[in-house]
Amino acid sequence: SVTEIRSGFNAIKANIQARDPIKTLSILSYPHSLHKFKSSDRCCITHHLFNFYVDKVFKHCKTEDSYVNRKISSIANSFLSVRRKLGQCHEQNQCMCGQESTEKLDQILVNYEGLNVTSAAIKSLGELDILLDWMEKS
Amino acid sequence: EEALLPEPQNISIISTNMKHFLTWTPVIIQGETVRYSVEFQGEYEREYANESWIPICECSLITTTVCNITEDISASVAYNLRVRAAVGARRSEWGTLKGFFNRITTSLTPPLMKVIADGYHLLVELEDMGPAFQFCVLYWKKGQESRMQQKVVKEVSSVVHLDTIEAGPDYCVKAQTYVEAINRSSSFCQTQCVRVPGGTSMWL
């Protein structure tokens, strides 16, 4: 559940964010915050961002710290579980992507690919609370 | 060349109330202390991370034959578990749990409950079973089961106030747990009934 993702993330947040030296850039919030998006885009953005984390981010976040790796595994497996539930709304076509959200998702990929893969993955993981906050508020 | 250690056998999971333990039969080597190490693999590791395994450091080179895997089984997906034996530098092959384990199969037991009539207040004490647990408490005036009332308790504080009650009749209570993460409930615990002593109405 999202609650479990949040608690898994909180357990390693400081550790992960300390590994991200580039404080002036954001993967999820540049140039616009996620909070700018209407709730009608929620399912689309959530669906695609879950795919982004599962397909691109987690696998490049391995650290030398066994505890951190175990928590990343917890988060990643919880993502699969939540994504399965999201998949149901995606299948029932309640998940249309408007132009704005498509552009936003494209921008996130541009931000991600603008860094080397490990830095981009660690930064994205460190920004997970941005996604969780947006999911809980919208 | 030194003989390979036999791998641990009878690997199984004991999972009750969202607490999960991996157990196995000890490997017996005369005159030696055998140690064990445990690793897990979630659906994510299988599907997206080259089938990698993650060690559980609290269960690395242990001498007991049980490992608490609760912390690592933190999603409702299928997990693989494995354990191997070691004596000095000698290692066994990995013994792997037969089939996957998913926490949705945990067995949920009815909660421990204590019902109290404190003056004209109906109170209930519930067992603290951890943050994953909520409680559904049903209470009614004996003989009026049709007017049963329900209270959902999301966080267990010491005592839960159910209602104010009259002197005389029995008031009955039963409770079950609910785990949102796996969307399942336990069966109800034994019904307990209490009454306010005195038997005269409080309005007299």
Short mmCIF file of C-alpha atoms in Angstrom, two decimals, chain B residues 27-197:
data_model
loop_
_atom_site.label_atom_id
_atom_site.label_comp_id
_atom_site.label_asym_id
_atom_site.label_seq_id
_atom_site.Cartn_x
_atom_site.Cartn_y
_atom_site.Cartn_z
CA VAL B 27 21.86 -29.76 9.41
CA ILE B 28 23.73 -32.12 11.75
CA ILE B 29 27.54 -32.38 11.41
CA GLN B 30 29.16 -34.25 14.27
CA GLY B 31 31.41 -32.03 16.39
CA GLU B 32 30.70 -28.92 14.31
CA THR B 33 28.65 -25.77 14.79
CA VAL B 34 26.55 -25.31 11.70
CA ARG B 35 25.51 -21.79 10.77
CA TYR B 36 22.84 -20.60 8.36
CA SER B 37 22.25 -17.61 6.09
CA VAL B 38 18.94 -16.51 4.61
CA GLU B 39 18.14 -14.52 1.47
CA PHE B 40 14.89 -13.34 -0.12
CA GLN B 41 13.74 -12.39 -3.61
CA GLY B 42 10.59 -10.42 -4.32
CA GLU B 43 8.64 -10.24 -7.55
CA TYR B 44 10.56 -7.05 -8.36
CA GLU B 45 13.93 -8.78 -8.08
CA ARG B 46 12.68 -11.68 -10.20
CA GLU B 47 11.10 -9.61 -12.95
CA TYR B 48 13.22 -6.43 -13.04
CA ALA B 49 16.54 -7.03 -11.28
CA ASN B 50 18.04 -10.08 -12.93
CA GLU B 51 16.53 -12.51 -10.41
CA SER B 52 18.81 -11.08 -7.75
CA TRP B 53 18.66 -12.23 -4.11
CA ILE B 54 18.92 -9.98 -1.07
CA PRO B 55 20.60 -11.18 2.13
CA ILE B 56 18.90 -10.67 5.48
CA CYS B 57 21.77 -9.58 7.66
CA GLU B 58 19.96 -10.43 10.93
CA CYS B 59 19.93 -14.02 9.64
CA SER B 60 23.48 -14.20 8.38
CA LEU B 61 25.59 -17.05 9.85
CA ILE B 62 23.09 -17.73 12.64
CA THR B 63 22.99 -20.99 14.59
CA THR B 64 19.23 -21.05 15.13
CA THR B 65 16.90 -22.57 12.51
CA VAL B 66 14.34 -19.75 12.40
CA CYS B 67 14.52 -16.30 10.80
CA ASN B 68 12.09 -13.41 11.26
CA ILE B 69 11.47 -12.17 7.74
CA THR B 70 8.60 -9.83 8.61
CA GLU B 71 10.50 -6.61 7.87
CA ASP B 72 11.40 -7.77 4.36
CA ILE B 73 8.04 -9.24 3.36
CA SER B 74 6.51 -5.80 3.12
CA ALA B 75 4.46 -6.00 -0.07
CA SER B 76 1.60 -8.18 -1.25
CA VAL B 77 3.64 -9.89 -3.95
CA ALA B 78 5.12 -13.37 -4.29
CA TYR B 79 8.43 -13.88 -2.51
CA ASN B 80 11.08 -16.58 -2.82
CA LEU B 81 13.12 -17.52 0.24
CA ARG B 82 16.29 -19.59 0.50
CA VAL B 83 18.72 -20.71 3.24
CA ARG B 84 22.10 -22.43 3.17
CA ALA B 85 24.35 -24.00 5.78
CA ALA B 86 27.96 -23.18 6.53
CA VAL B 87 30.73 -24.71 8.65
CA GLY B 88 33.80 -22.53 8.57
CA ALA B 89 34.51 -21.89 4.90
CA ARG B 90 32.39 -24.83 3.78
CA ARG B 91 28.99 -23.97 2.31
CA SER B 92 25.97 -26.06 1.31
CA GLU B 93 23.87 -25.51 -1.76
CA TRP B 94 20.92 -23.16 -1.25
CA GLY B 95 17.77 -24.80 0.00
CA THR B 96 14.81 -22.93 -1.44
CA LEU B 97 11.27 -22.65 -0.08
CA LYS B 98 8.93 -24.79 -2.17
CA GLY B 99 6.60 -22.37 -3.91
CA PHE B 100 6.27 -18.68 -3.28
CA PHE B 101 5.13 -16.91 -0.14
CA ASN B 102 2.68 -14.01 -0.30
CA ARG B 103 1.68 -12.29 2.93
CA ILE B 104 -1.96 -12.29 1.87
CA THR B 105 -2.00 -15.90 3.12
CA THR B 106 -1.06 -14.99 6.68
CA SER B 107 -3.42 -16.51 9.25
CA LEU B 108 -5.38 -13.94 11.22
CA THR B 109 -6.42 -14.88 14.74
CA PRO B 110 -9.29 -13.28 16.64
CA PRO B 111 -8.05 -10.45 18.88
CA LEU B 112 -7.67 -10.66 22.63
CA MET B 113 -10.31 -8.45 24.18
CA LYS B 114 -11.46 -7.44 27.64
CA VAL B 115 -14.82 -5.77 28.18
CA ILE B 116 -15.31 -3.49 31.17
CA ALA B 117 -18.41 -1.86 32.64
CA ASP B 118 -16.95 1.19 34.34
CA GLY B 119 -19.84 2.92 36.06
CA TYR B 120 -22.32 3.57 33.24
CA HIS B 121 -19.65 3.29 30.54
CA LEU B 122 -19.03 0.29 28.30
CA LEU B 123 -15.32 0.05 27.62
CA VAL B 124 -13.15 -2.45 25.75
CA GLU B 125 -9.45 -3.15 25.95
CA LEU B 126 -7.93 -4.50 22.73
CA GLU B 127 -4.60 -6.18 22.14
CA ASP B 128 -2.07 -3.98 20.32
CA MET B 129 -1.19 -6.08 17.26
CA GLY B 130 0.85 -3.50 15.39
CA PRO B 131 0.19 -0.65 12.95
CA ALA B 132 -1.18 -2.90 10.21
CA PHE B 133 -4.21 -3.85 12.34
CA GLN B 134 -7.61 -2.22 12.72
CA PHE B 135 -10.50 -3.61 14.78
CA CYS B 136 -14.20 -3.93 14.12
CA VAL B 137 -16.04 -4.01 17.45
CA LEU B 138 -19.73 -5.02 17.60
CA TYR B 139 -21.80 -4.39 20.73
CA TRP B 140 -25.43 -4.79 21.64
CA LYS B 141 -27.87 -5.09 24.54
CA LYS B 142 -28.43 -8.77 25.19
CA GLY B 143 -31.65 -9.90 23.52
CA GLN B 144 -31.56 -6.99 21.07
CA GLU B 145 -29.11 -8.45 18.56
CA SER B 146 -31.01 -6.73 15.77
CA ARG B 147 -29.87 -3.36 17.16
CA MET B 148 -26.21 -4.30 17.10
CA GLN B 149 -23.84 -1.35 16.82
CA GLN B 150 -20.38 -1.21 15.26
CA LYS B 151 -17.25 0.74 16.05
CA VAL B 152 -14.10 0.67 13.88
CA VAL B 153 -10.93 1.18 15.88
CA LYS B 154 -8.04 2.23 13.65
CA GLU B 155 -5.47 2.84 16.35
CA VAL B 156 -5.36 0.91 19.56
CA SER B 157 -5.20 3.20 22.57
CA SER B 158 -5.30 1.67 26.03
CA VAL B 159 -9.10 1.60 26.39
CA VAL B 160 -11.86 2.27 23.86
CA HIS B 161 -15.15 3.82 24.98
CA LEU B 162 -18.07 2.14 23.24
CA ASP B 163 -21.18 3.63 24.83
CA THR B 164 -22.94 4.74 27.96
CA ILE B 165 -25.16 1.98 29.33
CA GLU B 166 -28.00 1.48 31.77
CA ALA B 167 -27.97 -0.50 34.98
CA GLY B 168 -29.66 -3.92 34.71
CA PRO B 169 -29.36 -5.51 31.25
CA ASP B 170 -26.32 -7.36 29.98
CA TYR B 171 -24.30 -5.70 27.28
CA CYS B 172 -22.37 -7.96 24.88
CA VAL B 173 -19.31 -7.26 22.77
CA LYS B 174 -17.26 -9.11 20.17
CA ALA B 175 -14.39 -7.98 17.92
CA GLN B 176 -12.43 -8.98 14.84
CA THR B 177 -9.24 -7.61 13.29
CA TYR B 178 -8.97 -6.08 9.82
CA VAL B 179 -5.71 -5.71 7.86
CA GLU B 180 -6.09 -3.10 5.15
CA ALA B 181 -2.81 -4.01 3.42
CA ILE B 182 -4.18 -7.44 2.52
CA ASN B 183 -7.90 -6.55 2.76
CA ARG B 184 -8.74 -9.45 5.07
CA SER B 185 -10.39 -9.86 8.48
CA SER B 186 -10.01 -12.40 11.28
CA SER B 187 -12.95 -14.29 12.69
CA PHE B 188 -14.70 -12.77 15.69
CA CYS B 189 -13.43 -13.42 19.18
CA GLN B 190 -15.57 -14.98 21.87
CA THR B 191 -18.48 -12.72 22.86
CA GLN B 192 -18.14 -11.17 26.29
CA CYS B 193 -21.09 -9.71 28.24
CA VAL B 194 -21.08 -7.35 31.24
CA ARG B 195 -23.69 -5.51 33.23
CA VAL B 196 -23.83 -2.48 35.47
CA PRO B 197 -24.44 -3.73 39.02
#
